Amino acid sequence: HLCLYISQSTFAISSFRFMATNDLMMELQKDSIKLDEDSEKKVVKMLLKLLEDKNGEVQNLAVKCLGPLVGKVKEYQVEIIVDTLCTNMLSDKEQLRDISSIGLKTVISELPPASTGSAMTANVCKKITAQLTGAIGKQEDVSVQLEALDILSDMLSRLGGTLYSFHSSILNCLLPQLTSPRLAVRKRAIIALGHLVLTCSGNIFSELTEHLLAELKRNESTSTTRTYIQCVAGISREAGHRIGEHLEKIIPLIVRYCNVEDDELREYCFQAFESFVRRIFICRDRCPKEIDPHIPNVMELCLKYITFDPNYNYDNEEEEEEEMMETENGEDEEQESDDEYSDDDDISWKVRRSAAKCLEAIVSSRHDLLQDFYKTLSPVLISRFKEREENVRADIFSAYISLLKQTLPIQSWLHASDASGKDDVPLTMLQKQVPNIVKALHKQLKEKSIKSRQGCFSLLTELANVLPGCLADHIPALVPGIVFSLADKSSSSNMRIDTLSFLHVLLCNHQPEVFHPHIKSLLPPVVACIGDPFYKITSEALLVTQQLVKVIRPLDKSCTFDAKPYVKDLFPGTLKRLKAADIDQEVKERAISCMGQIICNLGDHLSTDLQPTLKIFLERLKNEITRLTTVKVLTLIASSPLKINLRPILGEGFPILASFLRKNQRALKLSTLTALDILVKNYSDSLQPAMIESVLTELPALITENDMHVSQVAIMFLTTLAKVYPSCISKISGSVLAEIFQLVHSPLLQGGALNAIIDFFQALVLTKTATMGYSELMKQLTAPVYSSGSAEASVMLHKQAYYSVAKCVAALSSACPKEVPAIVNQFIQDGKNPKSSSAVKVLAFLSLAEMGRTMNLSAQRELKTVILEAFSSPSEEVKSAASYALGNISVGNLKEYLPFMLKEIGSQPKRQYLLLHSLKEVISSSTANGLEPYVEDIWALLFKHCECTEEGTRNVVAECLGKLTLVNPSELLPRLKKQLSSGSPHARSTVVTAIKFTIADQPQPIDALLKGCIGDFLKTLQDPDLNVRRVALAMFNSAAHNKPSLIRDLLNVVLPSLYNETNVRRELIREVEMGPFKHTVDDGLDVRKAAFECMYTLLESCLDRLDIYEYLNHVEDGLKDHYDIRMLTFIMLARLSTLCPSAMLQRLERLIEPLRATCSTKVKAGSVKQEFEKQDELKRSAMRAVAALLTIPEVEKSPAMAEFSSQIRSNPEMASLFESIQKDSVSLPTSESMDMS
């Protein structure tokens, strides 16, 4: 009907046509609309006619209709639309040309992506391309050429892979345009070529590069040479990973053109260098080999041309200063000088700017050259801070900020051990350059240019973060600039925010004393900013004020500075913001925090103002939006050493705090418990029993294994109550205790929560409350184990729960020493009694272990016998508990028990394994001084057993050796090293495993010694014995995971051996006959697995030391290996997609094949269930890797990936698997992690 209506109104009023076309667009946008063939024809014909309508608005609407129409009509109708649009593009009418090119762009943007497998897209694209290449070739009308190039670029960027067969003709059509007389045509041809190189084949890429190289060598005219250099830069920006192999020829040519006297050409040369560096460095801080040799050369050129300013004389500093004075005094002089000399023709600033940007690219990609940067680059950049062109100066600041960011010490557990040594050198060099930096910047802090001042503050902020305290001597030089930017009327909002943010960093990173002489000038402008109408300035100013309060009167050290005069400045401005209800949420919160800090640090100077302010806090406590911040502030005030009087608000405030404990907001519960804890400690005399009871009723609900941290904080609060208010403990309802006992018996209890419960029980038993004495608590603790004495009843308890109960028993016993003999005796009888269930015996031995560690149990004569008898128990749990007990009891009395244990190890081969476990407990838990007299005996004994054939025993011996070495590393580590030359492979494997146990993730005295000799232990990676190589890999993995600094410098030597172990060894594969079946066994699998685990760990800790292409070769081999290895390599691929996307793009075609093979494998019909599950897990893991690869930018431009994606979508099984993986990844953290420690 609409079509009919539009066609009838062809000669009618244009507004009718407009409305009818609008209605048509609305209809087409609905998913429900279905057109039959006849309607399709009419609609298409009608719309194409409307594109030629005289009314521009009708034309615009008709173009908008094309988008939704493309998806609703058949392919040949889309082809008719495209044909007409292409013909119209060559029309003489400018308006029709414009509307047709918009139409073509609309159609291209709506075509379904090639990955959906739609044939229509390919056919339509081919039609458009043939017409466009023809239009571009015709030189007559430049505007047609420009539009055609634009559309071609659009198509190549979105659907480049589909035009595969046209790539060659597109290239031949675009290359001549690079010499077009019109620069706009050249520019668009470069953009189109950039999109082409993403998807074209290697041959076409080489053809393009060869053409560019030949033209650059010919150097026909400067104008075309500029274009060709821009083209090389454009290609590098779009597909940097492909240009790497041609750099050897390209860079020398561009270096040559840098020396030509043409500023524009030089600018393009530096832009090209920048694109090479930015796009070709592929990992976080590693450039590939291709650009490496050229970096020094490029840097030298950058440093030369960053100072290139032939038309300006910087030498006369005094003149410059006078000039600045004049500029400040009046504007007339400036205008006169402008008339005398014009800078319009001078474009040397473009060269300086592009050189600065190139330097920034080098700095941000080459962490390994940091020391060189500080030697050569840093002084030059500092000398250029005086640059006269504002834009260039901004880029120089930006380059220096990049240098500072590279220098920032990496704050993480991974590099904690690297803190000493090499990383200090750049920081020391920077420290020496700080005076020059401040000298170069402090004048600019008072310049009129806001952009320059912002650049200075950004740079100084970064400097203060990298080297805290480095500006201490320069505060007098910086303060005037800070005050000027805050008080200057012409400063923009962002200028003030940047200044305040720098001041905040400065105050946080320096000692309070250095600011005291300047408080008088700093405080007024900051307080004025609190009153600023713009909320972001107010918010930042409140943050600075809070820090200033800590500076004016630090509470953690004595200070002679008199803070009293400044209270009258600080308090009123903050109070005004605190009272206001109609302000931004962030300002409200910061006003509360700032006032809290004022009361905490200066509360004794507030006199009558204090109580009304506290009343405002009470109001804020009742408000849902501000209550969390207020609770934190009350905690701060309550813990102030000034003993602020909070009593007037406690009566009303305490019940409000109690009510917060039943809210759902977790952060509020935790903060409230902390606040209540500090209030009970510091204001115990002001709290009524009713107040305490209101809190106690809320506690049982908080103690649950579902949230261990909240439980821990709640129990710590109970402990405080038990110590401060022993009388209220009788009111602790049975339900609180019941929850705590349930927690003790939970398998999840450990660490902080367990320690909190132990402290609570000790405090509780000391209150001597009637129903909560020693015997009652013991009874409830051990009830689940003793109930009915049968094994069945106690099966409910998890292994971990026995350890928790034993620790609590020991804690209660240490609080009540009088009860100890009886309870120890009871446990000994339980252990001896043959009728005791194994659960009772386990608890008895574990409790004796925990008590024996801190008490001397030597009075119990039969203890040794009972433990040794238990070593023969049929239950493995009882044996293990008895072994643990003997070790821990020995810790409490080394003199009596250790010689006895060593004698038993020597004389009892059957019990050796358990006795060695006891010895391990002794070595792990005793002090170095206590063990000193026995070290030689233990060492000799362990080496007698290091060649034991049982691997389990050897591992315990190795752990004992490793931990014993930590007692006296300087003497014992060389002895371990000597044993490496031992003839027995078993002995060597024990020694290497022992080294693994000396490596921990915390800094230790042994680290420096280990660093010196770990190379000798790593030589066992080439050991002829397979098992020795396996344990050497485990040791290497432990070092890479816990202390990368030990092995970073050895990687060049170690990596070949590591990679060698990833290869399948045919000689280690054998066939075993199992009845009628033959089964293949691969003895080298465990070693390969260990090698791949090491490779994964190196990704996290030593990525900058790996040649990623060499690394990927071995990952590719792993993708075709055994099930276990493939699972590992799939996880590695997912991680590599995040860390080294460009390298992955280059190898995509080789990586996709094994992934495709895994995803399409079918399990044989008669296979067992495990085989199906195994294959299923393998497919899921492979699909996770595919999902990770798809997150790499520009991956969709790869034809191989596009084809695989379309295969996944078209296969229902693969498609549903892919969808489920994507759903999982949304709910999980982004990075796949695999703990190999």
PDB file of N, CA and C in Angstrom, residues 444-450 453-454 457 478-507 518-534 536-545 548:
ATOM      1  N   GLN A 444      57.978  27.389  34.307  1.00  0.00           N
ATOM      2  CA  GLN A 444      56.794  27.182  33.460  1.00  0.00           C
ATOM      3  C   GLN A 444      55.511  27.043  34.267  1.00  0.00           C
ATOM      4  N   LEU A 445      55.642  26.736  35.569  1.00  0.00           N
ATOM      5  CA  LEU A 445      54.446  26.583  36.400  1.00  0.00           C
ATOM      6  C   LEU A 445      53.715  27.910  36.557  1.00  0.00           C
ATOM      7  N   LYS A 446      54.392  29.021  36.189  1.00  0.00           N
ATOM      8  CA  LYS A 446      53.726  30.331  36.307  1.00  0.00           C
ATOM      9  C   LYS A 446      53.422  30.934  34.941  1.00  0.00           C
ATOM     10  N   GLU A 447      53.592  30.111  33.889  1.00  0.00           N
ATOM     11  CA  GLU A 447      53.311  30.629  32.545  1.00  0.00           C
ATOM     12  C   GLU A 447      51.810  30.785  32.329  1.00  0.00           C
ATOM     13  N   LYS A 448      51.480  31.589  31.314  1.00  0.00           N
ATOM     14  CA  LYS A 448      50.043  31.774  31.024  1.00  0.00           C
ATOM     15  C   LYS A 448      49.445  30.511  30.413  1.00  0.00           C
ATOM     16  N   SER A 449      50.243  29.798  29.628  1.00  0.00           N
ATOM     17  CA  SER A 449      49.714  28.641  28.889  1.00  0.00           C
ATOM     18  C   SER A 449      49.255  27.540  29.843  1.00  0.00           C
ATOM     19  N   ILE A 450      47.956  27.258  29.793  1.00  0.00           N
ATOM     20  CA  ILE A 450      47.390  26.230  30.687  1.00  0.00           C
ATOM     21  C   ILE A 450      47.889  24.847  30.278  1.00  0.00           C
ATOM     22  N   ARG A 453      51.275  24.205  31.744  1.00  0.00           N
ATOM     23  CA  ARG A 453      51.245  23.967  33.190  1.00  0.00           C
ATOM     24  C   ARG A 453      50.712  22.567  33.488  1.00  0.00           C
ATOM     25  N   GLN A 454      49.666  22.161  32.738  1.00  0.00           N
ATOM     26  CA  GLN A 454      49.111  20.813  32.964  1.00  0.00           C
ATOM     27  C   GLN A 454      50.165  19.748  32.680  1.00  0.00           C
ATOM     28  N   PHE A 457      52.589  19.565  35.570  1.00  0.00           N
ATOM     29  CA  PHE A 457      52.054  18.876  36.761  1.00  0.00           C
ATOM     30  C   PHE A 457      51.932  17.371  36.529  1.00  0.00           C
ATOM     31  N   LEU A 478      58.506  24.752  44.055  1.00  0.00           N
ATOM     32  CA  LEU A 478      57.247  24.297  43.456  1.00  0.00           C
ATOM     33  C   LEU A 478      56.018  25.001  44.040  1.00  0.00           C
ATOM     34  N   VAL A 479      56.086  25.373  45.327  1.00  0.00           N
ATOM     35  CA  VAL A 479      54.884  25.916  45.995  1.00  0.00           C
ATOM     36  C   VAL A 479      54.325  27.152  45.270  1.00  0.00           C
ATOM     37  N   PRO A 480      55.155  28.150  44.863  1.00  0.00           N
ATOM     38  CA  PRO A 480      54.574  29.324  44.189  1.00  0.00           C
ATOM     39  C   PRO A 480      53.766  28.931  42.947  1.00  0.00           C
ATOM     40  N   GLY A 481      54.269  27.954  42.189  1.00  0.00           N
ATOM     41  CA  GLY A 481      53.554  27.503  40.987  1.00  0.00           C
ATOM     42  C   GLY A 481      52.216  26.865  41.331  1.00  0.00           C
ATOM     43  N   ILE A 482      52.205  26.067  42.414  1.00  0.00           N
ATOM     44  CA  ILE A 482      50.957  25.406  42.844  1.00  0.00           C
ATOM     45  C   ILE A 482      49.937  26.475  43.239  1.00  0.00           C
ATOM     46  N   VAL A 483      50.381  27.426  44.061  1.00  0.00           N
ATOM     47  CA  VAL A 483      49.477  28.481  44.548  1.00  0.00           C
ATOM     48  C   VAL A 483      48.964  29.307  43.361  1.00  0.00           C
ATOM     49  N   PHE A 484      49.860  29.603  42.404  1.00  0.00           N
ATOM     50  CA  PHE A 484      49.469  30.407  41.239  1.00  0.00           C
ATOM     51  C   PHE A 484      48.347  29.713  40.454  1.00  0.00           C
ATOM     52  N   SER A 485      48.518  28.397  40.209  1.00  0.00           N
ATOM     53  CA  SER A 485      47.510  27.685  39.403  1.00  0.00           C
ATOM     54  C   SER A 485      46.183  27.557  40.143  1.00  0.00           C
ATOM     55  N   LEU A 486      46.217  27.495  41.469  1.00  0.00           N
ATOM     56  CA  LEU A 486      44.964  27.366  42.223  1.00  0.00           C
ATOM     57  C   LEU A 486      44.252  28.717  42.327  1.00  0.00           C
ATOM     58  N   ALA A 487      45.037  29.792  42.448  1.00  0.00           N
ATOM     59  CA  ALA A 487      44.421  31.101  42.701  1.00  0.00           C
ATOM     60  C   ALA A 487      44.156  31.893  41.423  1.00  0.00           C
ATOM     61  N   ASP A 488      44.852  31.525  40.335  1.00  0.00           N
ATOM     62  CA  ASP A 488      44.751  32.286  39.090  1.00  0.00           C
ATOM     63  C   ASP A 488      43.324  32.219  38.526  1.00  0.00           C
ATOM     64  N   LYS A 489      42.758  33.383  38.268  1.00  0.00           N
ATOM     65  CA  LYS A 489      41.355  33.433  37.802  1.00  0.00           C
ATOM     66  C   LYS A 489      41.202  32.787  36.422  1.00  0.00           C
ATOM     67  N   SER A 490      42.283  32.857  35.626  1.00  0.00           N
ATOM     68  CA  SER A 490      42.150  32.342  34.252  1.00  0.00           C
ATOM     69  C   SER A 490      42.313  30.824  34.180  1.00  0.00           C
ATOM     70  N   SER A 491      42.671  30.183  35.314  1.00  0.00           N
ATOM     71  CA  SER A 491      42.862  28.715  35.293  1.00  0.00           C
ATOM     72  C   SER A 491      41.547  28.010  35.003  1.00  0.00           C
ATOM     73  N   SER A 492      41.599  27.012  34.111  1.00  0.00           N
ATOM     74  CA  SER A 492      40.381  26.238  33.819  1.00  0.00           C
ATOM     75  C   SER A 492      40.129  25.249  34.962  1.00  0.00           C
ATOM     76  N   SER A 493      38.938  24.639  34.940  1.00  0.00           N
ATOM     77  CA  SER A 493      38.608  23.646  35.985  1.00  0.00           C
ATOM     78  C   SER A 493      39.618  22.507  35.968  1.00  0.00           C
ATOM     79  N   ASN A 494      39.921  22.008  34.749  1.00  0.00           N
ATOM     80  CA  ASN A 494      40.859  20.878  34.658  1.00  0.00           C
ATOM     81  C   ASN A 494      42.229  21.253  35.188  1.00  0.00           C
ATOM     82  N   MET A 495      42.615  22.503  34.958  1.00  0.00           N
ATOM     83  CA  MET A 495      43.919  22.977  35.457  1.00  0.00           C
ATOM     84  C   MET A 495      43.966  22.865  36.982  1.00  0.00           C
ATOM     85  N   ARG A 496      42.880  23.309  37.620  1.00  0.00           N
ATOM     86  CA  ARG A 496      42.848  23.254  39.096  1.00  0.00           C
ATOM     87  C   ARG A 496      42.829  21.819  39.591  1.00  0.00           C
ATOM     88  N   ILE A 497      42.035  20.986  38.891  1.00  0.00           N
ATOM     89  CA  ILE A 497      41.945  19.577  39.319  1.00  0.00           C
ATOM     90  C   ILE A 497      43.322  18.913  39.209  1.00  0.00           C
ATOM     91  N   ASP A 498      44.036  19.178  38.095  1.00  0.00           N
ATOM     92  CA  ASP A 498      45.374  18.586  37.924  1.00  0.00           C
ATOM     93  C   ASP A 498      46.335  19.072  39.000  1.00  0.00           C
ATOM     94  N   THR A 499      46.234  20.387  39.334  1.00  0.00           N
ATOM     95  CA  THR A 499      47.129  20.946  40.361  1.00  0.00           C
ATOM     96  C   THR A 499      46.844  20.296  41.711  1.00  0.00           C
ATOM     97  N   LEU A 500      45.557  20.173  42.052  1.00  0.00           N
ATOM     98  CA  LEU A 500      45.184  19.561  43.348  1.00  0.00           C
ATOM     99  C   LEU A 500      45.631  18.100  43.389  1.00  0.00           C
ATOM    100  N   SER A 501      45.470  17.423  42.247  1.00  0.00           N
ATOM    101  CA  SER A 501      45.827  15.999  42.228  1.00  0.00           C
ATOM    102  C   SER A 501      47.344  15.836  42.402  1.00  0.00           C
ATOM    103  N   PHE A 502      48.146  16.758  41.800  1.00  0.00           N
ATOM    104  CA  PHE A 502      49.598  16.721  42.018  1.00  0.00           C
ATOM    105  C   PHE A 502      49.931  17.005  43.481  1.00  0.00           C
ATOM    106  N   LEU A 503      49.257  18.000  44.043  1.00  0.00           N
ATOM    107  CA  LEU A 503      49.529  18.365  45.444  1.00  0.00           C
ATOM    108  C   LEU A 503      49.229  17.181  46.369  1.00  0.00           C
ATOM    109  N   HIS A 504      48.169  16.436  46.039  1.00  0.00           N
ATOM    110  CA  HIS A 504      47.805  15.275  46.860  1.00  0.00           C
ATOM    111  C   HIS A 504      48.918  14.220  46.823  1.00  0.00           C
ATOM    112  N   VAL A 505      49.407  13.939  45.606  1.00  0.00           N
ATOM    113  CA  VAL A 505      50.498  12.951  45.460  1.00  0.00           C
ATOM    114  C   VAL A 505      51.745  13.434  46.203  1.00  0.00           C
ATOM    115  N   LEU A 506      52.014  14.735  46.078  1.00  0.00           N
ATOM    116  CA  LEU A 506      53.188  15.329  46.729  1.00  0.00           C
ATOM    117  C   LEU A 506      53.098  15.165  48.248  1.00  0.00           C
ATOM    118  N   LEU A 507      51.915  15.470  48.796  1.00  0.00           N
ATOM    119  CA  LEU A 507      51.727  15.378  50.259  1.00  0.00           C
ATOM    120  C   LEU A 507      51.834  13.927  50.735  1.00  0.00           C
ATOM    121  N   HIS A 518      55.562  26.010  54.465  1.00  0.00           N
ATOM    122  CA  HIS A 518      54.735  26.532  53.362  1.00  0.00           C
ATOM    123  C   HIS A 518      53.237  26.421  53.623  1.00  0.00           C
ATOM    124  N   ILE A 519      52.866  25.890  54.783  1.00  0.00           N
ATOM    125  CA  ILE A 519      51.435  25.676  55.057  1.00  0.00           C
ATOM    126  C   ILE A 519      50.672  27.002  54.936  1.00  0.00           C
ATOM    127  N   LYS A 520      51.316  28.062  55.410  1.00  0.00           N
ATOM    128  CA  LYS A 520      50.651  29.385  55.435  1.00  0.00           C
ATOM    129  C   LYS A 520      50.220  29.801  54.023  1.00  0.00           C
ATOM    130  N   SER A 521      51.071  29.533  53.024  1.00  0.00           N
ATOM    131  CA  SER A 521      50.696  29.948  51.658  1.00  0.00           C
ATOM    132  C   SER A 521      49.863  28.875  50.941  1.00  0.00           C
ATOM    133  N   LEU A 522      50.024  27.594  51.297  1.00  0.00           N
ATOM    134  CA  LEU A 522      49.294  26.513  50.597  1.00  0.00           C
ATOM    135  C   LEU A 522      47.831  26.428  51.034  1.00  0.00           C
ATOM    136  N   LEU A 523      47.585  26.637  52.321  1.00  0.00           N
ATOM    137  CA  LEU A 523      46.250  26.334  52.855  1.00  0.00           C
ATOM    138  C   LEU A 523      45.137  27.223  52.267  1.00  0.00           C
ATOM    139  N   PRO A 524      45.309  28.580  52.229  1.00  0.00           N
ATOM    140  CA  PRO A 524      44.182  29.415  51.762  1.00  0.00           C
ATOM    141  C   PRO A 524      43.666  29.042  50.365  1.00  0.00           C
ATOM    142  N   PRO A 525      44.549  28.865  49.333  1.00  0.00           N
ATOM    143  CA  PRO A 525      43.969  28.525  48.018  1.00  0.00           C
ATOM    144  C   PRO A 525      43.278  27.155  48.011  1.00  0.00           C
ATOM    145  N   VAL A 526      43.785  26.205  48.797  1.00  0.00           N
ATOM    146  CA  VAL A 526      43.140  24.871  48.828  1.00  0.00           C
ATOM    147  C   VAL A 526      41.758  24.993  49.464  1.00  0.00           C
ATOM    148  N   VAL A 527      41.680  25.756  50.581  1.00  0.00           N
ATOM    149  CA  VAL A 527      40.383  25.931  51.260  1.00  0.00           C
ATOM    150  C   VAL A 527      39.419  26.676  50.334  1.00  0.00           C
ATOM    151  N   ALA A 528      39.952  27.643  49.560  1.00  0.00           N
ATOM    152  CA  ALA A 528      39.088  28.364  48.618  1.00  0.00           C
ATOM    153  C   ALA A 528      38.490  27.400  47.594  1.00  0.00           C
ATOM    154  N   CYS A 529      39.290  26.401  47.189  1.00  0.00           N
ATOM    155  CA  CYS A 529      38.788  25.410  46.216  1.00  0.00           C
ATOM    156  C   CYS A 529      37.663  24.539  46.802  1.00  0.00           C
ATOM    157  N   ILE A 530      37.671  24.373  48.131  1.00  0.00           N
ATOM    158  CA  ILE A 530      36.576  23.581  48.745  1.00  0.00           C
ATOM    159  C   ILE A 530      35.245  24.282  48.478  1.00  0.00           C
ATOM    160  N   GLY A 531      35.288  25.619  48.407  1.00  0.00           N
ATOM    161  CA  GLY A 531      34.056  26.375  48.174  1.00  0.00           C
ATOM    162  C   GLY A 531      33.729  26.546  46.708  1.00  0.00           C
ATOM    163  N   ASP A 532      34.519  25.930  45.805  1.00  0.00           N
ATOM    164  CA  ASP A 532      34.291  26.103  44.370  1.00  0.00           C
ATOM    165  C   ASP A 532      32.939  25.507  43.962  1.00  0.00           C
ATOM    166  N   PRO A 533      32.227  26.184  43.046  1.00  0.00           N
ATOM    167  CA  PRO A 533      30.904  25.634  42.655  1.00  0.00           C
ATOM    168  C   PRO A 533      30.989  24.318  41.886  1.00  0.00           C
ATOM    169  N   PHE A 534      32.144  24.026  41.238  1.00  0.00           N
ATOM    170  CA  PHE A 534      32.243  22.790  40.446  1.00  0.00           C
ATOM    171  C   PHE A 534      32.600  21.610  41.353  1.00  0.00           C
ATOM    172  N   LYS A 536      33.754  18.616  41.045  1.00  0.00           N
ATOM    173  CA  LYS A 536      34.999  17.838  40.914  1.00  0.00           C
ATOM    174  C   LYS A 536      36.161  18.544  41.608  1.00  0.00           C
ATOM    175  N   ILE A 537      36.157  19.904  41.530  1.00  0.00           N
ATOM    176  CA  ILE A 537      37.214  20.672  42.208  1.00  0.00           C
ATOM    177  C   ILE A 537      37.042  20.538  43.715  1.00  0.00           C
ATOM    178  N   THR A 538      35.791  20.694  44.177  1.00  0.00           N
ATOM    179  CA  THR A 538      35.515  20.566  45.618  1.00  0.00           C
ATOM    180  C   THR A 538      35.992  19.212  46.123  1.00  0.00           C
ATOM    181  N   SER A 539      35.637  18.159  45.386  1.00  0.00           N
ATOM    182  CA  SER A 539      35.951  16.794  45.796  1.00  0.00           C
ATOM    183  C   SER A 539      37.461  16.607  45.914  1.00  0.00           C
ATOM    184  N   GLU A 540      38.198  17.076  44.894  1.00  0.00           N
ATOM    185  CA  GLU A 540      39.661  16.926  44.901  1.00  0.00           C
ATOM    186  C   GLU A 540      40.271  17.753  46.029  1.00  0.00           C
ATOM    187  N   ALA A 541      39.702  18.969  46.266  1.00  0.00           N
ATOM    188  CA  ALA A 541      40.228  19.848  47.320  1.00  0.00           C
ATOM    189  C   ALA A 541      40.022  19.222  48.703  1.00  0.00           C
ATOM    190  N   LEU A 542      38.897  18.541  48.883  1.00  0.00           N
ATOM    191  CA  LEU A 542      38.645  17.881  50.189  1.00  0.00           C
ATOM    192  C   LEU A 542      39.661  16.760  50.426  1.00  0.00           C
ATOM    193  N   LEU A 543      40.002  16.063  49.336  1.00  0.00           N
ATOM    194  CA  LEU A 543      40.994  14.981  49.446  1.00  0.00           C
ATOM    195  C   LEU A 543      42.354  15.556  49.860  1.00  0.00           C
ATOM    196  N   VAL A 544      42.718  16.696  49.239  1.00  0.00           N
ATOM    197  CA  VAL A 544      43.998  17.350  49.568  1.00  0.00           C
ATOM    198  C   VAL A 544      43.963  17.857  51.012  1.00  0.00           C
ATOM    199  N   THR A 545      42.821  18.463  51.397  1.00  0.00           N
ATOM    200  CA  THR A 545      42.704  19.001  52.767  1.00  0.00           C
ATOM    201  C   THR A 545      42.883  17.876  53.790  1.00  0.00           C
ATOM    202  N   LEU A 548      46.417  17.267  54.044  1.00  0.00           N
ATOM    203  CA  LEU A 548      47.074  18.409  54.702  1.00  0.00           C
ATOM    204  C   LEU A 548      46.930  18.326  56.225  1.00  0.00           C
TER     205      LEU A 548
END
